[in-house]
Each structure stands twice: as C-alpha cells, then as structure tokens.
Tab-separated table of C-alpha atoms in Angstrom:
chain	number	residue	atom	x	y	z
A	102	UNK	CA	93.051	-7.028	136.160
A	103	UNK	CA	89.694	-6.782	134.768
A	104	UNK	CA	88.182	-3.916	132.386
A	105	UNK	CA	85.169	-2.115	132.940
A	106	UNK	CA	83.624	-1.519	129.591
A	107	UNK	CA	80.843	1.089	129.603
A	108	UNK	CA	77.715	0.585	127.405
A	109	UNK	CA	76.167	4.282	127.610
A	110	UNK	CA	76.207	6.035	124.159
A	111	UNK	CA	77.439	9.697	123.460
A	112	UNK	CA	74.434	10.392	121.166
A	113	UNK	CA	73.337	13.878	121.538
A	114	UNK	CA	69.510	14.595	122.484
A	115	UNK	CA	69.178	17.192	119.784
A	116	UNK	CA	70.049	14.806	116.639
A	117	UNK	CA	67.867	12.729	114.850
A	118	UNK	CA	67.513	8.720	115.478
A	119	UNK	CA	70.306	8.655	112.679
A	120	UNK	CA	72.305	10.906	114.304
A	121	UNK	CA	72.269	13.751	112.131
A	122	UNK	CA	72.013	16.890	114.100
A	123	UNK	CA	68.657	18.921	113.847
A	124	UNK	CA	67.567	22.152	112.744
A	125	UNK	CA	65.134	24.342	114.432
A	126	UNK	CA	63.092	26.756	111.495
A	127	UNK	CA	60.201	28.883	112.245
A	128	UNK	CA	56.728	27.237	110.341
A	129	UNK	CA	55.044	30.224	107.851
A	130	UNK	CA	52.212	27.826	107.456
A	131	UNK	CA	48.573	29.996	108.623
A	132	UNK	CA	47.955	27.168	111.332
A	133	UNK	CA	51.440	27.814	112.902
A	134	UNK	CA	52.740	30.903	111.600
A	135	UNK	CA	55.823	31.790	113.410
A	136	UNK	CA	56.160	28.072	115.736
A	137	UNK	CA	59.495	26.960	115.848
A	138	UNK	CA	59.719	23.311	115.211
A	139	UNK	CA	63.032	21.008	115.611
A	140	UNK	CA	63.715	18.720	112.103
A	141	UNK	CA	66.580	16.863	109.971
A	142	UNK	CA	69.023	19.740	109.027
A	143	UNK	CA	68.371	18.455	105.737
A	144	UNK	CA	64.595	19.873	105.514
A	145	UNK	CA	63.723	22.193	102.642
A	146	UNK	CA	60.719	24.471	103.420
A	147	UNK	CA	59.781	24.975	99.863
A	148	UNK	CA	59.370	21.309	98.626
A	149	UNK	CA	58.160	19.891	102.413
A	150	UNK	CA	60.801	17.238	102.036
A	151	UNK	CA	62.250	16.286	105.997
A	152	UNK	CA	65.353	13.822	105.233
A	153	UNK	CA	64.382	11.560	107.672
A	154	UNK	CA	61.040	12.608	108.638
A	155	UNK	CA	62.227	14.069	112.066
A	156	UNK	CA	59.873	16.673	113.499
A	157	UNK	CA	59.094	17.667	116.856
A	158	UNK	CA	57.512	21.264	117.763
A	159	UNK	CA	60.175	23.341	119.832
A	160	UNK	CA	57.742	25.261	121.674
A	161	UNK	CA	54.115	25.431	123.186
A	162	UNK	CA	50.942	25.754	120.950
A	163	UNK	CA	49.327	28.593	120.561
A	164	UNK	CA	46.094	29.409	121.382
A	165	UNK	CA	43.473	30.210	118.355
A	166	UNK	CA	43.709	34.050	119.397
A	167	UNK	CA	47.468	33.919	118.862
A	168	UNK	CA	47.197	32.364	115.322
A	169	UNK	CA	44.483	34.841	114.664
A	170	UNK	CA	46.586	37.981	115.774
A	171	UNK	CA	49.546	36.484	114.169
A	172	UNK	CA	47.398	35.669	110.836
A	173	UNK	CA	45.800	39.001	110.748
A	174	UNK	CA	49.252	40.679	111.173
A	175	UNK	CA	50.363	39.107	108.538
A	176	UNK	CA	47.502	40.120	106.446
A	177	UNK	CA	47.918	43.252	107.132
A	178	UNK	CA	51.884	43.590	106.350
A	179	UNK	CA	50.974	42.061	102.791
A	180	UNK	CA	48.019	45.089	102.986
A	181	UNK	CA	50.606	48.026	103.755
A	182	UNK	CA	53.065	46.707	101.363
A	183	UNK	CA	50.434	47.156	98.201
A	184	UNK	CA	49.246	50.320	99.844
A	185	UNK	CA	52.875	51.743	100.136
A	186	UNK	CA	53.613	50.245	96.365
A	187	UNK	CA	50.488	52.232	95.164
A	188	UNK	CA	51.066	55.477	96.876
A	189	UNK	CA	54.962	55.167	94.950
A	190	UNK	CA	53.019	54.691	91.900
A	191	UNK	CA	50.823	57.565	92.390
A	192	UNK	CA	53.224	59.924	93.835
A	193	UNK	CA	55.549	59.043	90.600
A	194	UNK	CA	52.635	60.185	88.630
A	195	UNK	CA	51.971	62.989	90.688
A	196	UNK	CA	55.778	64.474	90.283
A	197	UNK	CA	55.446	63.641	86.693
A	198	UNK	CA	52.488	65.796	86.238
A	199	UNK	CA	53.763	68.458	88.607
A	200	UNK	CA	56.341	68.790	86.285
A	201	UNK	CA	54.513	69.373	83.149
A	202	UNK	CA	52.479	72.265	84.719
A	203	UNK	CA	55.614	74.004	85.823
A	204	UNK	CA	56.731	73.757	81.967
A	205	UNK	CA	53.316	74.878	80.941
A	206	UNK	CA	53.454	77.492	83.474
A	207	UNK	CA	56.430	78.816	82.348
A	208	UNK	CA	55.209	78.630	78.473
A	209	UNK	CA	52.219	80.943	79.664
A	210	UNK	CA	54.755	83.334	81.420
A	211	UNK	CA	56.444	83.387	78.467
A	212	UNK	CA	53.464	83.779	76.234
A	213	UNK	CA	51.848	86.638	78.978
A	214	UNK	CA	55.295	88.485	79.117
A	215	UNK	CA	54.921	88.413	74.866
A	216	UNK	CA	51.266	90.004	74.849
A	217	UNK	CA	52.161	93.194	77.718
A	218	UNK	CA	55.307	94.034	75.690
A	219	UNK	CA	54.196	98.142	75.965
A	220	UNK	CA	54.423	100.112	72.826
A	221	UNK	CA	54.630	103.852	73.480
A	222	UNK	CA	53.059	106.325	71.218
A	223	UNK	CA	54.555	109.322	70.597
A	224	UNK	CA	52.444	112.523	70.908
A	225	UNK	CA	52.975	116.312	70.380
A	226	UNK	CA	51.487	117.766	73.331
A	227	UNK	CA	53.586	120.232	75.900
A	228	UNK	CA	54.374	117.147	78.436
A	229	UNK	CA	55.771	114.514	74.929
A	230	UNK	CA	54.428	112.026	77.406
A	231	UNK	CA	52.823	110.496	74.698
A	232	UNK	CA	50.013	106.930	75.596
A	233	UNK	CA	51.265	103.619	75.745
A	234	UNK	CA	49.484	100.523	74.632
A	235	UNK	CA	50.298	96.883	74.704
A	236	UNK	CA	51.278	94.519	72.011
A	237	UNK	CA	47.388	92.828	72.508
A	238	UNK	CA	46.083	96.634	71.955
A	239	UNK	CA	48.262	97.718	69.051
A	240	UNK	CA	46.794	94.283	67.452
A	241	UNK	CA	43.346	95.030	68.283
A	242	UNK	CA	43.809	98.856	66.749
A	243	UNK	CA	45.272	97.254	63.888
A	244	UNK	CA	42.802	95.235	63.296
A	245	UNK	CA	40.005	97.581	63.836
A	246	UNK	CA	41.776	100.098	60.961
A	247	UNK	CA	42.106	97.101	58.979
A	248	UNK	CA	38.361	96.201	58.779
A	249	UNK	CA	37.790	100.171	58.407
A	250	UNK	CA	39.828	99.933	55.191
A	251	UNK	CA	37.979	97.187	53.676
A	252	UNK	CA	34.180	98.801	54.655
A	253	UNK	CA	35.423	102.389	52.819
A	254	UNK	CA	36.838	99.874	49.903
A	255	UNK	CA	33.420	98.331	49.797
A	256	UNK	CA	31.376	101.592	50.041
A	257	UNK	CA	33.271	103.426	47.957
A	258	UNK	CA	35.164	101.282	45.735
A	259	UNK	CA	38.250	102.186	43.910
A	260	UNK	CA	37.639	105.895	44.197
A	261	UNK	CA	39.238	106.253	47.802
C-alpha cells in the first residue's frame, strides 16, 4: 500500500508572506486620496508603521484629473465646514443681539406708554368736556410757569 503525500500548501492569496491575513484601508494621503491598498492587518495609519511591510495597491491608479477632483473636493469640504462654523458663530451673535433690541424695544414701549399717559383738565364750559394734555405737556407747562415765577421774582423781587 503506498501513500500519496501532497506537497501543495493551504496558504491563502490574501495573507501576507507570514501568513497573517491582510487588511485593505483607503490611503488619505493627497497623491492617493481615497485608493484602497491591501497591507499587514497590523498597519496603523497614524504612525505609517506596516508590521511586516506588506503593501500592494487594491485597485487601478488614478489619473492626475482624478487626484485633482478628489483633492479639490476635499478642499472644498474642509472650506464649507469653516464657512458653516462661521455662519453658527455669526448667527449666535445675531440671535444674541436680536434679543437685546426686543428688550430695548420693550423698555421704549414702556418708556413711550409713560410720556402719553393723558391728563384731563377740567373746564367750566356748557359741554365739561374740559382739554386733555399728556404727561410730556403737563411737564412742559410746568416748566414754562416755573421759569415765569422766577422772571416776576427777579423783576419784582420780594414784593409779588
């Protein structure tokens, strides 16, 4: 009886000449933003470090338009994001201010609604419908008898 031994190996195509099975990540670099390339499962994008130095690009590469496009896309993502981060900003600012002219607004209502308080003066006539003046005009009348007191005063002394 004789054995037939077989000499093929059950490696699989996708690991690494260690064996270890590979990992396909997407490149962010600017020359091949958004390639997918095939390395050691063990690769960490931040430091560059491969394990085992596998790498082998999973797909085609793209023409200089592509990277362009791609690049300028990119660009312009970063662009919208400040844009959109200002516009918060200002908008923030915008509600903020809105705000304090709606309380400033009100304060002037307030302050309006104070000065047209009417004052009616009586009167003797046949209809007792008498004039009415507002708080600014009483004020003003006031005022105006005020000053006539201290001219007679002045004219005439302490003899009034």
């Amino acid at each position: 009886m004789s054995r037939s031994t077989s000499s093929c190996s059950s490696r699989n195509p996708n690991d690494c000449k260690y064996g270890v099975p590979v990992a396909i990540v997407k490149s962010w670099t600017s020359d091949n933003l958004g390639r997918r390339f095939l390395t050691s499962k063990f690769y960490n994008p931040s430091t560059q470090f491969h394990g085992c130095q596998y790498f082998k690009w999973s797909d085609e590469d793209q023409c200089q338009w592509q990277k362009d496009v791609i690049n300028q896309l990119v660009l312009d993502k970063k662009l919208l994001k400040c844009e959109f981060e200002m516009l918060k900003a200002d908008n923030a600012h915008l509600m903020e201010l809105k705000i304090r002219i709606s309380e400033e607004n009100e304060l002037l209502k307030l302050k309006s609604n104070l000065g047209e308080q009417q004052i009616k003066w009586p009167s003797n006539g046949p209809n007792n419908g008498g004039v009415v003046f507002t708080s600014a005009a009483m004020f003003t009348i006031g005022l105006v008898l005020l000053v006539a007191v201290v001219v007679l005063v002045k004219l005439f002394g302490n003899s009034i």
